[in-house]
Structures are given as structure tokens and as C-alpha cells.
CSV table of C-alpha atoms in Angstrom, one decimal:
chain,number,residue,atom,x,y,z
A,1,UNK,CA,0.0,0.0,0.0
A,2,UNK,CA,1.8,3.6,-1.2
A,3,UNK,CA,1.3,6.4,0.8
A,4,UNK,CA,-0.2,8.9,0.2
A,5,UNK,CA,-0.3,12.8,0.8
A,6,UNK,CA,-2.3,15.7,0.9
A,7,UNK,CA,-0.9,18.7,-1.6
A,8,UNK,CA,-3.3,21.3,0.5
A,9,UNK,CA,-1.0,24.2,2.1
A,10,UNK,CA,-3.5,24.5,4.6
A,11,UNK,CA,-3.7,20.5,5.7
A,12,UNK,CA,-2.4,20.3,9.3
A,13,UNK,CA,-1.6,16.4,8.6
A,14,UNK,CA,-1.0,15.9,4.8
A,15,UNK,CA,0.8,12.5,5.9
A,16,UNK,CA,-2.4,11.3,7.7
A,17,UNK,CA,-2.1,7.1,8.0
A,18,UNK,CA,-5.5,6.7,6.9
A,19,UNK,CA,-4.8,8.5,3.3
A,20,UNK,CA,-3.3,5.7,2.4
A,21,UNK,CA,-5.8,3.5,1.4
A,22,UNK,CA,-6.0,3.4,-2.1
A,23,UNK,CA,-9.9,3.5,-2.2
A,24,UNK,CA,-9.8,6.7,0.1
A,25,UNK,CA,-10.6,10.0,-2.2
A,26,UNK,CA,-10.2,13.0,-0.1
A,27,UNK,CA,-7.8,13.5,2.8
A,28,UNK,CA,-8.7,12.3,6.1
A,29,UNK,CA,-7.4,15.7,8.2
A,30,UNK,CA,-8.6,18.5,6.0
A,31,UNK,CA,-11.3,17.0,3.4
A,32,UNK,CA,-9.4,18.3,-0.3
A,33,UNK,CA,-8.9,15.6,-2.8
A,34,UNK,CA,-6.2,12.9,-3.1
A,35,UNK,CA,-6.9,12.0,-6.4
A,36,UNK,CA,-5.8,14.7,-8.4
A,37,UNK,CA,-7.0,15.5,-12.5
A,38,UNK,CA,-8.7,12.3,-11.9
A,39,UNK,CA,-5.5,9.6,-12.3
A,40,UNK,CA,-2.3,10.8,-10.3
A,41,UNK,CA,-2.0,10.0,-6.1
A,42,UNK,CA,1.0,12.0,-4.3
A,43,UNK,CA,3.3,9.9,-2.4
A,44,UNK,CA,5.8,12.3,-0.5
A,45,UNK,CA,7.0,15.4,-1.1
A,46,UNK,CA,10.4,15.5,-2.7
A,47,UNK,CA,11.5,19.9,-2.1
A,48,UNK,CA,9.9,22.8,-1.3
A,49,UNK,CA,13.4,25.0,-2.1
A,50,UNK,CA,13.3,24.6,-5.6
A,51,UNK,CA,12.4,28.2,-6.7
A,52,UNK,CA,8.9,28.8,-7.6
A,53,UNK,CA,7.7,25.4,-7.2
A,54,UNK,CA,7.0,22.9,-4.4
A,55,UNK,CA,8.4,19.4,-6.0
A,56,UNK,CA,6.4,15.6,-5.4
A,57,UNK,CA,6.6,12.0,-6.3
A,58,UNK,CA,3.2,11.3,-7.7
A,59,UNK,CA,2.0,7.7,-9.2
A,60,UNK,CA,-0.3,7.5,-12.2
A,61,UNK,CA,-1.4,3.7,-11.6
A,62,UNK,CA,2.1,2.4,-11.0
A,63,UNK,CA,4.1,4.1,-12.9
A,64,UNK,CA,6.0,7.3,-11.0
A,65,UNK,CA,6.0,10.7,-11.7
A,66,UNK,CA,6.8,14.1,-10.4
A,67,UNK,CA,4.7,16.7,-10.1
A,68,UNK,CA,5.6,20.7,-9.6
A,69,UNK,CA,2.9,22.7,-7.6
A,70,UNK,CA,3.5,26.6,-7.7
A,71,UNK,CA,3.9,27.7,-4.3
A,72,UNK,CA,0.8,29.7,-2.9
A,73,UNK,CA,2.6,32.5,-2.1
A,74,UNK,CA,3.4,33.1,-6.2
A,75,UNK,CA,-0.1,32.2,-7.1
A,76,UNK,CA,-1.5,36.5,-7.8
A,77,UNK,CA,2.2,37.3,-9.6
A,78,UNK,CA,1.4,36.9,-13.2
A,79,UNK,CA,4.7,36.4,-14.5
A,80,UNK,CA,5.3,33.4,-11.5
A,81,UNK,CA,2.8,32.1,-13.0
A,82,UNK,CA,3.6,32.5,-17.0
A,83,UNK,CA,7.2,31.0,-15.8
A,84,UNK,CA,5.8,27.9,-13.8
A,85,UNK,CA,3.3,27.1,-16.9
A,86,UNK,CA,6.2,27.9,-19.9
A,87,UNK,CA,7.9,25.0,-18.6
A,88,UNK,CA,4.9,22.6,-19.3
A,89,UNK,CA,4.8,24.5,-22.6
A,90,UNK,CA,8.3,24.1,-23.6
A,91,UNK,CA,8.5,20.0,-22.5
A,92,UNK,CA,5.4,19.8,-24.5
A,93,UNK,CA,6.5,21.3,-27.9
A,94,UNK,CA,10.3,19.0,-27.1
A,95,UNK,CA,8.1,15.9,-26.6
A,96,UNK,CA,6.2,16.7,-29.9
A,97,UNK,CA,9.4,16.9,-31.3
A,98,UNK,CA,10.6,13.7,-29.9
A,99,UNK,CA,13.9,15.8,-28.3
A,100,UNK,CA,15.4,13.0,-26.2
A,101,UNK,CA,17.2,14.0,-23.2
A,102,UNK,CA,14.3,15.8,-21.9
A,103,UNK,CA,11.8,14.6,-19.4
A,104,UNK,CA,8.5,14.4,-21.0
A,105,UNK,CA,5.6,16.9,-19.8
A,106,UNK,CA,2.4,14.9,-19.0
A,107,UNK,CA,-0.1,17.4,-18.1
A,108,UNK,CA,-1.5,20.6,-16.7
A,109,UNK,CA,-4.0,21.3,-14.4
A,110,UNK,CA,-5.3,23.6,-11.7
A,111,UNK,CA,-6.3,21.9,-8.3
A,112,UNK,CA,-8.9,23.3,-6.3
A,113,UNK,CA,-8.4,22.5,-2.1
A,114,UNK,CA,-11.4,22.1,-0.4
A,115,UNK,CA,-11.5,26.0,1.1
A,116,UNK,CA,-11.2,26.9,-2.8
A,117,UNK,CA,-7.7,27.9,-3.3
A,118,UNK,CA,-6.6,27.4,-6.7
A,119,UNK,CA,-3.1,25.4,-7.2
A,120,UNK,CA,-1.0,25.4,-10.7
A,121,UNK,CA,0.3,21.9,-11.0
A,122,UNK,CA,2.7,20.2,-14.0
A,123,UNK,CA,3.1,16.5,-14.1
A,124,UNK,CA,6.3,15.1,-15.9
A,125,UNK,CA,8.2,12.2,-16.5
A,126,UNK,CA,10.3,10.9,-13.4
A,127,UNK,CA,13.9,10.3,-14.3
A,128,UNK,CA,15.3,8.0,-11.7
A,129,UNK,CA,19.1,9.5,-11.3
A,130,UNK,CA,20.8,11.9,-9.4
A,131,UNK,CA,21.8,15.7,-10.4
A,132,UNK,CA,25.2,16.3,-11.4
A,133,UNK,CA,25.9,18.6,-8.7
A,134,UNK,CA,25.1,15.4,-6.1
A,135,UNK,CA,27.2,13.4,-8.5
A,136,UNK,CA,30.1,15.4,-8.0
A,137,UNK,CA,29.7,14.8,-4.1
A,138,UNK,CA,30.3,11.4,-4.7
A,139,UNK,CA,33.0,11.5,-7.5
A,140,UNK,CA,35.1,15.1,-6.8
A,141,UNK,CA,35.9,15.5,-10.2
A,142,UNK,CA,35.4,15.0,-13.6
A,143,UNK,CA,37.8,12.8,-15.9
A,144,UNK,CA,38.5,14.0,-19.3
A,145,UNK,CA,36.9,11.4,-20.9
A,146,UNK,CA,33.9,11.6,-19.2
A,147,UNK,CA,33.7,15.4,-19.7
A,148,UNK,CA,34.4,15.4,-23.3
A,149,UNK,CA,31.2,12.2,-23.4
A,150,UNK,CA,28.9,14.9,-21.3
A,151,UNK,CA,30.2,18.2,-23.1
A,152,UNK,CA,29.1,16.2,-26.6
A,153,UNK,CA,25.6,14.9,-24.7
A,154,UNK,CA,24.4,18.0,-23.6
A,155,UNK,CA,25.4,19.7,-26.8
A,156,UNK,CA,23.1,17.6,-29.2
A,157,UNK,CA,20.5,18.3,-26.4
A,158,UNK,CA,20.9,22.1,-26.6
A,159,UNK,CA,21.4,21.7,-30.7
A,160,UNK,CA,17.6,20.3,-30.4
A,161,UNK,CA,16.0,22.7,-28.0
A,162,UNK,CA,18.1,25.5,-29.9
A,163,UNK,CA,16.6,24.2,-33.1
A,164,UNK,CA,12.9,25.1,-31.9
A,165,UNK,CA,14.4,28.6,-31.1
A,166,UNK,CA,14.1,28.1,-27.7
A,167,UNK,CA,16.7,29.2,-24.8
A,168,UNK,CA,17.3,27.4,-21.9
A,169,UNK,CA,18.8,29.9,-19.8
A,170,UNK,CA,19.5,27.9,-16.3
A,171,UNK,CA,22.5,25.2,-17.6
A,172,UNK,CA,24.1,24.3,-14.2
A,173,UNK,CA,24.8,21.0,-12.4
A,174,UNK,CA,21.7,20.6,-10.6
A,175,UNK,CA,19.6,21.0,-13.9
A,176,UNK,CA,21.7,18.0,-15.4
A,177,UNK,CA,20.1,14.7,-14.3
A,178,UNK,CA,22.1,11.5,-14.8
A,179,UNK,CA,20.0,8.4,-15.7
A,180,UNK,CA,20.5,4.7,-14.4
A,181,UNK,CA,21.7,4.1,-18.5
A,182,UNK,CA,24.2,6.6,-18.2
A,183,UNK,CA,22.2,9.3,-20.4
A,184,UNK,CA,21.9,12.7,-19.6
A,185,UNK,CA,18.8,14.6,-18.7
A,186,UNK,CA,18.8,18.6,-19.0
A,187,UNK,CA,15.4,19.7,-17.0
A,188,UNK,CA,14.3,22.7,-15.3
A,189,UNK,CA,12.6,24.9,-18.3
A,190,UNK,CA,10.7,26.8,-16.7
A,191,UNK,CA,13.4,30.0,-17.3
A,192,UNK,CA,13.3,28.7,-20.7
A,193,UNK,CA,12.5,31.4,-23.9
A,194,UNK,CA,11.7,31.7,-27.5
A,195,UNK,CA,15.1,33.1,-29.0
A,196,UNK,CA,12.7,35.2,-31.7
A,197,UNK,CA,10.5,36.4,-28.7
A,198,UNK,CA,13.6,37.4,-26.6
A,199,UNK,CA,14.5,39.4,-29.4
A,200,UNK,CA,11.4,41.0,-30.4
A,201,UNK,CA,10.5,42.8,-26.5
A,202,UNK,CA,13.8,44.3,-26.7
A,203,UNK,CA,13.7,46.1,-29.9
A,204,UNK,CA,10.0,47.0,-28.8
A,205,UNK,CA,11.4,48.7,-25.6
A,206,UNK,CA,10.2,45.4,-23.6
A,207,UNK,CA,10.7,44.3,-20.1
A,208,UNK,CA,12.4,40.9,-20.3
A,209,UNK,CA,12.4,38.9,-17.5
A,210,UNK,CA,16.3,38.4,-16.2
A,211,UNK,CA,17.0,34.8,-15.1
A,212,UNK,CA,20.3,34.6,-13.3
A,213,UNK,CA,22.2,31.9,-11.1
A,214,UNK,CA,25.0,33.3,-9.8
A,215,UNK,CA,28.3,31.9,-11.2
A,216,UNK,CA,26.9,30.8,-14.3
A,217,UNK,CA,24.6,33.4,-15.8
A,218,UNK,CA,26.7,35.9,-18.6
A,219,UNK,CA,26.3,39.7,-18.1
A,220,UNK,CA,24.1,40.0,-21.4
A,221,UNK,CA,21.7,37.6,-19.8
A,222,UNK,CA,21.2,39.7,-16.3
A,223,UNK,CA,20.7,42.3,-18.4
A,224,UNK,CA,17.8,40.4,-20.4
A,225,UNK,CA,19.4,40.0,-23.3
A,226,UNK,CA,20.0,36.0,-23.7
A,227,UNK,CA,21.1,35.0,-27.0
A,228,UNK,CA,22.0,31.1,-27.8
A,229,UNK,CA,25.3,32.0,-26.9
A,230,UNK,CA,24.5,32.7,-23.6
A,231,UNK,CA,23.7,28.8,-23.3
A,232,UNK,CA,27.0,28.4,-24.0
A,233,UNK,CA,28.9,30.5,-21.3
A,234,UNK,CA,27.0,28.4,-18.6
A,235,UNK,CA,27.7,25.2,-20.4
A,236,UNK,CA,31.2,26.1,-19.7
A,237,UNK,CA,30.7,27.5,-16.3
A,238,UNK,CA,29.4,24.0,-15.5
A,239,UNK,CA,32.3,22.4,-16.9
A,240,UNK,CA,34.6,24.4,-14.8
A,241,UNK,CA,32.5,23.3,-11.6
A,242,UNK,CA,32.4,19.9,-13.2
A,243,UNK,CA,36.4,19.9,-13.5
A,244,UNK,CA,37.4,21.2,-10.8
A,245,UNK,CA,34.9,20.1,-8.1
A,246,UNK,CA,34.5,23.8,-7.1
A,247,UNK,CA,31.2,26.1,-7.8
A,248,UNK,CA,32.5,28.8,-9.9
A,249,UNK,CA,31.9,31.5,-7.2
A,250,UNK,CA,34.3,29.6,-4.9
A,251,UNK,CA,37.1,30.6,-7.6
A,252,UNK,CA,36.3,33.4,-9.2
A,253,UNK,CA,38.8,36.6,-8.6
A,254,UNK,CA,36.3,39.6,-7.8
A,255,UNK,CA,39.7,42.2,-7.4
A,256,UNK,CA,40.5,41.1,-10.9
A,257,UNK,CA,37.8,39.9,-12.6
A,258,UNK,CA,39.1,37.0,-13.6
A,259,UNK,CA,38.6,33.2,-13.4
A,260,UNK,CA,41.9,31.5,-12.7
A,261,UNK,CA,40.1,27.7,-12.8
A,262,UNK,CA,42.6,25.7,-15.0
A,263,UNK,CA,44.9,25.7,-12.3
A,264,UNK,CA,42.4,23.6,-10.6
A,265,UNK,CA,41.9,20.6,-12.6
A,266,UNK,CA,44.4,17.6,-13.1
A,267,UNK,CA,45.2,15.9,-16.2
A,268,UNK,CA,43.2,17.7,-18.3
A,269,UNK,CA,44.4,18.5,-22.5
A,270,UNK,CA,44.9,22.6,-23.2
A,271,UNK,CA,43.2,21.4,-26.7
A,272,UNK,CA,39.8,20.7,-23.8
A,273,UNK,CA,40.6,24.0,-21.5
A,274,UNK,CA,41.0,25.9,-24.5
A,275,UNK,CA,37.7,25.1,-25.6
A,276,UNK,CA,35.6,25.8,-22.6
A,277,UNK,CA,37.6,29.0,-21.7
A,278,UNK,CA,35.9,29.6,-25.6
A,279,UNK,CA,32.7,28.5,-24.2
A,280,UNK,CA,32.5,31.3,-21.5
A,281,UNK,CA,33.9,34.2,-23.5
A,282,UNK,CA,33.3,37.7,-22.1
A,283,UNK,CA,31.0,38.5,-25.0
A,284,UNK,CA,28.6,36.2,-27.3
A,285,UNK,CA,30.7,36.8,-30.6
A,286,UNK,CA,33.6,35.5,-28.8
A,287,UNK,CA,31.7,32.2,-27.9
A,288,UNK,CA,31.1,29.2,-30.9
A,289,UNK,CA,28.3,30.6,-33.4
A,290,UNK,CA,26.2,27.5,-32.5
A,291,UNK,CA,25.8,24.1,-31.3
A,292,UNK,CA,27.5,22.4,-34.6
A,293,UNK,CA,30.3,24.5,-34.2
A,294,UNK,CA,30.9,22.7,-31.0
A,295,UNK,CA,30.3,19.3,-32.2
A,296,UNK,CA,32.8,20.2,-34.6
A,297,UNK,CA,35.1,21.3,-32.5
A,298,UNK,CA,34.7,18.2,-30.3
A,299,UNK,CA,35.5,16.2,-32.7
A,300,UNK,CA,39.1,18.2,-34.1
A,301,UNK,CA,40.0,17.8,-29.8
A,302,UNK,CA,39.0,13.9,-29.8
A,303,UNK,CA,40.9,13.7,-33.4
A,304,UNK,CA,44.3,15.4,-31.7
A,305,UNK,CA,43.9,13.8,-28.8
A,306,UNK,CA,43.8,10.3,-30.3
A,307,UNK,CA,47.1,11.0,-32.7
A,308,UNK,CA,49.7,9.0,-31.8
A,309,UNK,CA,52.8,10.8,-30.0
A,310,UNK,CA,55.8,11.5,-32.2
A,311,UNK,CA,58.7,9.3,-30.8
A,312,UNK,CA,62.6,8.9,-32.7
A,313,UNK,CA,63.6,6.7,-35.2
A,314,UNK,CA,66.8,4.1,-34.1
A,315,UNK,CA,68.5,2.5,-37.0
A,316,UNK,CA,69.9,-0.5,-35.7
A,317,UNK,CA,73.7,-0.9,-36.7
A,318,UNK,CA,74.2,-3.6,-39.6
A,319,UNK,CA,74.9,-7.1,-38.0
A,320,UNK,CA,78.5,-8.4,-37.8
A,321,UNK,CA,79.8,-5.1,-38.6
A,322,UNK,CA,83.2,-5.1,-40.1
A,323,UNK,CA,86.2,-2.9,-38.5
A,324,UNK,CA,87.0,-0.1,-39.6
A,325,UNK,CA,90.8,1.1,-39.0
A,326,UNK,CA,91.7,5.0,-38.8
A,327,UNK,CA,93.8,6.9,-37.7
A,328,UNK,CA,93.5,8.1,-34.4
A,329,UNK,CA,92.5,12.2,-34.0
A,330,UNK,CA,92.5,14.2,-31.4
A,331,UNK,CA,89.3,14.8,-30.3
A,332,UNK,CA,87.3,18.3,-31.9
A,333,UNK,CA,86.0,20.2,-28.6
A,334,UNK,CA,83.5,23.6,-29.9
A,335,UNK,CA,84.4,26.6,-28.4
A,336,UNK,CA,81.0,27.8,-26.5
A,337,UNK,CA,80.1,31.2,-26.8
A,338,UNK,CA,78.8,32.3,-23.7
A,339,UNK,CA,77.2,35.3,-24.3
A,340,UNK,CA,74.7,33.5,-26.7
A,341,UNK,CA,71.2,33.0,-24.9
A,342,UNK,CA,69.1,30.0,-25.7
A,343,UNK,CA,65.9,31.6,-26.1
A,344,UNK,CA,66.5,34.7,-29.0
A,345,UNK,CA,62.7,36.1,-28.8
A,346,UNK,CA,59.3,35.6,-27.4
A,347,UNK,CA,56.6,36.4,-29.9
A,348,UNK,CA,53.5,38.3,-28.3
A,349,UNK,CA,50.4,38.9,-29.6
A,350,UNK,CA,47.7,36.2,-30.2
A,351,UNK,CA,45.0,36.7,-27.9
A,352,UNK,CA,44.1,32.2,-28.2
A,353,UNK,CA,46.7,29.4,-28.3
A,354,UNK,CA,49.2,29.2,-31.2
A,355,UNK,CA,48.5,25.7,-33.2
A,356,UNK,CA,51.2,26.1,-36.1
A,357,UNK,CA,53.9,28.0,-37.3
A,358,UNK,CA,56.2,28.1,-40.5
A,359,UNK,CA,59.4,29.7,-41.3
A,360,UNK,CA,59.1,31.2,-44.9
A,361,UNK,CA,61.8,29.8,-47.4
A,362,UNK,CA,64.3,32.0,-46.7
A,363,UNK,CA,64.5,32.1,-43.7
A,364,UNK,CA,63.3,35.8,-42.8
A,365,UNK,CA,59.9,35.9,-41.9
A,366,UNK,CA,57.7,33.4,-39.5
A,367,UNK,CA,53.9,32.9,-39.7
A,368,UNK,CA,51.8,31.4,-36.9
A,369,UNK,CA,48.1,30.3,-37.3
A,370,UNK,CA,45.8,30.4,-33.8
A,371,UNK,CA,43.3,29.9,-31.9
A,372,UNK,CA,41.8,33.1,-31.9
A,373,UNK,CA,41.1,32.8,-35.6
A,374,UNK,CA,44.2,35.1,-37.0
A,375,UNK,CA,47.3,34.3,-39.0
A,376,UNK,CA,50.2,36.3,-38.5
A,377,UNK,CA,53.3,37.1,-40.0
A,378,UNK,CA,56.2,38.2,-38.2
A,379,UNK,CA,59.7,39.6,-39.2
A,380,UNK,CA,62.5,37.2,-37.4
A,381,UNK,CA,65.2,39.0,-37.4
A,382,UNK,CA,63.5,42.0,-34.9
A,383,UNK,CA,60.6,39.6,-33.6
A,384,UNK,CA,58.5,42.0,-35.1
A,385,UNK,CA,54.8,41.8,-35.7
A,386,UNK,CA,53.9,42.4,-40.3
A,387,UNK,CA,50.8,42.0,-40.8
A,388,UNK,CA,47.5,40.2,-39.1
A,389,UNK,CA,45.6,38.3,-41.4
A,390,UNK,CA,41.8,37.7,-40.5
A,391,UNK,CA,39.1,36.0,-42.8
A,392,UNK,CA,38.8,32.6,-41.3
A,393,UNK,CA,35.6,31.9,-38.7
A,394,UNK,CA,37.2,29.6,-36.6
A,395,UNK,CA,40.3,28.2,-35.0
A,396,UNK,CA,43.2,28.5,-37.8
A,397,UNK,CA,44.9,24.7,-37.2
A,398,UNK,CA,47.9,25.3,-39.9
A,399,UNK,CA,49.7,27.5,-41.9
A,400,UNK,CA,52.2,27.0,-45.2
A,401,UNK,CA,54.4,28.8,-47.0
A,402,UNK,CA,54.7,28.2,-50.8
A,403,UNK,CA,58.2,27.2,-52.0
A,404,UNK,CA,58.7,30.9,-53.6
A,405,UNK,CA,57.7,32.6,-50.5
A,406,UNK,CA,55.2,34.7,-52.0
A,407,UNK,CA,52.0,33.0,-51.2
A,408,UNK,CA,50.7,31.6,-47.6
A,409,UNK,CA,47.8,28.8,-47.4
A,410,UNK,CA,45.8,27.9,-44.1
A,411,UNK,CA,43.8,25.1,-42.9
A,412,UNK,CA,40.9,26.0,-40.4
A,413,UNK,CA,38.4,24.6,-38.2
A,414,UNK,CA,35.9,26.0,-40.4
A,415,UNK,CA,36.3,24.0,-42.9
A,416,UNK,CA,38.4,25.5,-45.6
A,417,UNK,CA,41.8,26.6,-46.8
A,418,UNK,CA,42.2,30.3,-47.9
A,419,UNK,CA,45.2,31.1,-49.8
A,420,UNK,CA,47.3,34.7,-48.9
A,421,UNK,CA,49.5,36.8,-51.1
A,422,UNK,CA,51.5,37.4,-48.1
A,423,UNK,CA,53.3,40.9,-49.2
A,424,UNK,CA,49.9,42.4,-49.3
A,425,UNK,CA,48.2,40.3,-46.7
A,426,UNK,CA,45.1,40.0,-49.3
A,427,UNK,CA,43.1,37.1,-49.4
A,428,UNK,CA,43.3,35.4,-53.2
A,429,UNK,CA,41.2,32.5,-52.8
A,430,UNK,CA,38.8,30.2,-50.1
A,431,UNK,CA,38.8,26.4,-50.8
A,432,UNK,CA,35.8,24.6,-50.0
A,433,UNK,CA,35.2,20.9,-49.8
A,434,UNK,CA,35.7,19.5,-46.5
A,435,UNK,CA,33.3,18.2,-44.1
A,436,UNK,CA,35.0,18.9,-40.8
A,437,UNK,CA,37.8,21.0,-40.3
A,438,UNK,CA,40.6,21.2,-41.7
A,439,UNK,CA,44.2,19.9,-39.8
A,440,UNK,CA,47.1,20.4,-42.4
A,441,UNK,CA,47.6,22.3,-45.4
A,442,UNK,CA,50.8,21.6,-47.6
A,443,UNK,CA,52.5,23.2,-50.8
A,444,UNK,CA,53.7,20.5,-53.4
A,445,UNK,CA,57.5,21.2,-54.3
């Protein structure tokens, strides 16, 4: 026999024994209904802390489900109210979809108590897991491996809700359920938005509702203006938390404004830090264009990551070698000029990681290819900076010189190779072709 318990804020025994009959209708202490829009019996209630809602287990026959009831106290604030019921809205439209990695809305009610009050209630699918925020207080950290499996899961999860033009706006560890299987589950949409509609109030002079949580929110969104990149800063933010075992508050540098997190983490690839330092960038143009950018990217880091490390080649001597006689010399000792330094120059002035570089034929000029999506060409002699060369959309992986020295080509991360005169810095020509980006380019002799 399940229990069973009384939703009315006013019951002074929602837990009374004798609601637990399954043939008993309406609670024993204060009189409201049990049996709620006909088919779903509470069991025990699950939080009263998460934000606007009060959270329960409810059972529709025997199969579980949770149900959300908007706390009273919300229940004359109009926009509490358009926020609790967008979420029902938004699970909907994803189910109609069939977006997996989801939970699936199941209805939408209003419950009357027996004095009359009027409750908002929203039944979903109950995914049986834990957040990732209590995940972390069993594990600590996150492996790379695991982080670059969860990065990609809840990427083709945002690619789908993104797809319907909606927002999500709340991406943090407790909104990240893990099933049983393994599978992700990004709920909580009730701060969920249409992209279009976020768009439309503001050029109309609007009031858009700002939905924040501190540590992961970017500044465009407290100011209420969310964009799809804005998905992607807290996707990172939760990867730093994830990595490091530490809410992003508990590192962040206030004095400087900084975020000095990598420091943090063990054994985790640049190639991965890189990326989610990307993810959080100060403004949205700084951040990937969209989800398939990041799948992209994902897959360029997995491709590095899985090349095989370059090791020396030893030629074993021939066998039985035959003597050789010589005369004996005395031995040729170098004379070491001391006032040489190891290290000539230190080149300044990509603002992302440097991913190639290439001496031009003679000798005299150097050009690196970077992260932050520029090619530059510098003079070696004085370690001075020539000529930035911009075009490319996304990371610039390598860099070539013809044989003549007059042209440059680069392979990007967008996809192409353009080809640079380089005295002029002009681009000549964009090649297009490939399907993922693009790791080496090469002149033939």
C-alpha cells in the first residue's frame, strides 16, 4: 500500500495514515482531494526549495512521476505564474518533437483545495538519477573522458531545443540529471524562452524577465538579453564546476575579474581548456556561433587527442659489422660562446593558443596560425609583428608557406583553406570541400 499525501497548504496532517488507502478520495485531516485531475496519487514530497515550485513523487497507476505545484505565495504574480506554466509549454512542444534528453511533460492542471484555493500543478516524466551537482559529491571531479562524453551529450541536447528557437537559460549541475543508463537529462525549463521572442520585447522597448544563477549566468543575460550563446557560457561554467569540483563563485577573482580555474583541474588537455575558456567568453561573438560548431570542435580535440605521440627513429647498426681502421684524431672540442642565450625572442600577440607555425623559405619571416582565428606574420630578425591576417571563422589549425615565398595557405576549423598573397596580406582565394575542419595544409615542391 503507497502512501499517500495531501498537496493542501493548509492541511495540518498531509501524511495522515489513513490517506493511504488506495480506495480513500479525499484527505482524512482537512477534506481536499487525493486523487488529483482524476488519475495521479501524491506519495511524498520530494523539495519545497526549488524556486517557484513545491516538487512531489506522484504515481499515475504504478508508474512514478513528479509533479511541480507553484507555491501559494506566487499564485497573484502573473509572471510566476507564465514562468511555472512555460515550462509545461516548452517539455510539450520538445516531446512533440521527440527531443530525447528531456523529461516528457504529461499534463497541466489547476487543483482546487477544499476552502477553494486554486493550485497550478505540472506532471512530468520521473527520471530516476541523481543531479550532477550530487554526482560530483560522490566522485570530486570529472575525468576528461567523461567530460568530453557529457560536453558532446548535452550539446546535441541544446542543438535540439536551440533548433525550436528556444533558450534554456538555467544550464548548471543541478539541472543536469544523470540516468541509471548513463544518459543525460537537462530539466528545469521553466526560465526557458523563445530566442525570436527574446528578441522582439527588446527592440520593442520590452521588459524581459532576467534569469540569473549566480556563477553561471553571462552579463548579457542579467541584463535580459540572452542570446544562444548565452547557453554556452553556462555550459562552460558547469564544466569548470564539473572539472574542478568547485562552484565557480568559490574561484572566481572579484579584485581582478578573472577566473583562474585551470589551475584547478588535473590531467586535463589545453586542446579541452581551450575550448571551454571559448565557451565562457566575455561576450557572445567571442563564444562558438552555434551548437555544430561545438560538435565540430569536439570532434578536431577527440581527433588530436587520439594521434599518436611522435617518438625517434633508431636505425639499428648492420649485423656483424666489419672494423674499420683509422687513424687516431684528437678529439674536436667547440668553443661555446657564452654570451649566446638560448631563447632569441618571445613572440606576443595572439590573444588564443598558437596551433602552427612556419618559417618562410628564406628564412626571414615566420607565420603562426591560432586559436583566436588570426594568421600572422612576423619579421624574425626583430621579432617584429607584419601583418595580421583575418578571414577565417574559426580556429586557424595550420599555416604554409609556398616554396617561392610569396604566397601563404591555411587550414581552419571552419572547414576551408584560404590562400594569402602574403606581401599584401590579401586574401586570393577560399577552398571549400571538406566536411570537418581542416588539420594540415601543404604546398607540393
Amino acid at each position: 500500500m503507497k502512501p499517500c499525501y495531501c498537496i493542501n497548504p493548509d492541511c495540518s496532517q498531509p501524511e495522515h495514515p489513513s490517506n493511504n488507502n488506495s480506495n480513500t478520495r479525499y484527505c482524512q485531516s482537512c477534506g481536499s482531494q487525493l486523487l488529483l485531475n482524476g488519475k495521479y496519487r501524491v506519495s511524498r514530497l520530494l523539495s519545497d526549495t526549488t524556486g517557484f515550485g513545491i516538487v512531489y513523487e506522484a504515481f499515475e497507476g504504478f508508474t512514478a512521476k513528479i509533479l511541480k505545484v507553484l507555491q501559494e505565495k506566487w499564485n497573484n504574480e502573473p509572471k510566476a505564474v507564465e514562468l511555472f506554466k512555460r515550462e509545461y509549454d516548452v517539455l510539450l512542444e520538445l516531446s512533440r518533437q521527440n527531443v530525447t534528453g528531456v523529461p516528457r511533460a504529461d499534463a497541466y492542471f489547476q487543483y482546487s483545495t477544499r476552502e477553494g484555493k486554486i493550485l497550478h500543478c505540472l506532471v512530468m516524466e520521473k527520471v530516476e538519477v541523481i543531479n550532477l551537482e550530487q554526482w560530483l559529491n560522490q566522485y570530486d571531479k570529472l575525468s576528461q573522458k567523461r567530460a568530453l562524453k557529457w560536453l558532446r551529450e548535452i550539446t546535441l541536447i541544446l542543438d535540439k531545443i536551440h533548433q525550436q528557437n528556444w533558450l534554456h537559460r538555467d544550464i548548471k549541475p543541478p539541472n543536469i540529471m544523470l540516468r541509471n543508463s548513463g544518459e543525460l537529462v537537462l530539466i528545469d525549463f521553466g526560465t526557458a524562452r523563445e530566442e525570436t521572442q527574446t528578441y522582439h520585447q527588446k527592440v520593442k522597448g520590452q521588459q524581459v524577465t532576467g534569469i540569473t544563477s549566480a556563477g553561471y549566468t553571462p552579463n548579457e543575460q542579467q541584463h535580459g538579453q540572452a542570446v544562444i550563446q548565452s547557453d554556452f557560457h553556462a555550459l562552460g561554467r558547469t564544466f569548470v564546476h564539473l572539472l574542478t569540483g568547485k562552484h565557480p563563485l568559490e574561484i572566481y577573482d572579484p579584485i581582478n575579474d578573472v577566473l583562474p580555474w585551470r589551475e584547478e583541474t588535473e590531467n586535463i588537455h589545453p586542446l579541452l581548456l581551450d575550448f571551454i575558456d571559448e565557451l565562457m567568453g566575455k561576450l557572445p561573438e567571442n563564444r562558438p556561433a552555434n551548437t555544430r560548431v561545438i560538435l565540430q570542435r569536439l570532434d578536431e580535440i577527440e581527433r588530436q587527442l587520439k594521434l599518436p605521440p611522435i617518438t625517434p627513429t633508431i636505425t639499428s647498426p648492420p649485423p656483424n659489422p666489419q672494423p674499420v681502421v683509422t687513424q687516431k684524431q684528437s678529439p674536436v672540442i667547440p668553443k661555446i660562446n657564452s654570451s649566446v642565450s638560448p631563447l632569441d625572442k618571445t613572440l606576443t600577440g595572439h590573444s588564443y593558443r598558437v596551433n602552427s607555425v612556419v618559417y618562410s623559405p628564406d628564412g626571414r619571416y615566420l607565420a603562426s596560425g591560432s586559436s583566436d582565428k588570426t594568421i600572422k606574420i612576423w619579421e624574425v630578425a626583430t621579432g617584429k609583428e607584419l601583418r595580421t591576417l583575418t578571414g577565417h571563422s574559426d580556429w586557424v589549425m595550420s599555416v604554409a608557406y609556398s616554396p617561392d615565398g610569396r604566397y601563404l595557405a591555411s587550414g581552419s576549423s571552419d572547414n576551408t583553406i584560404k590562400i594569402w598573397e602574403v606581401a599584401t596580406g590579401k586574401q586570393l582565394h577560399t577552398l571549400t570541400g571538406h566536411s570537418s575542419g581542416v588539420l594540415s595544409v601543404v604546398y607540393s615542391p
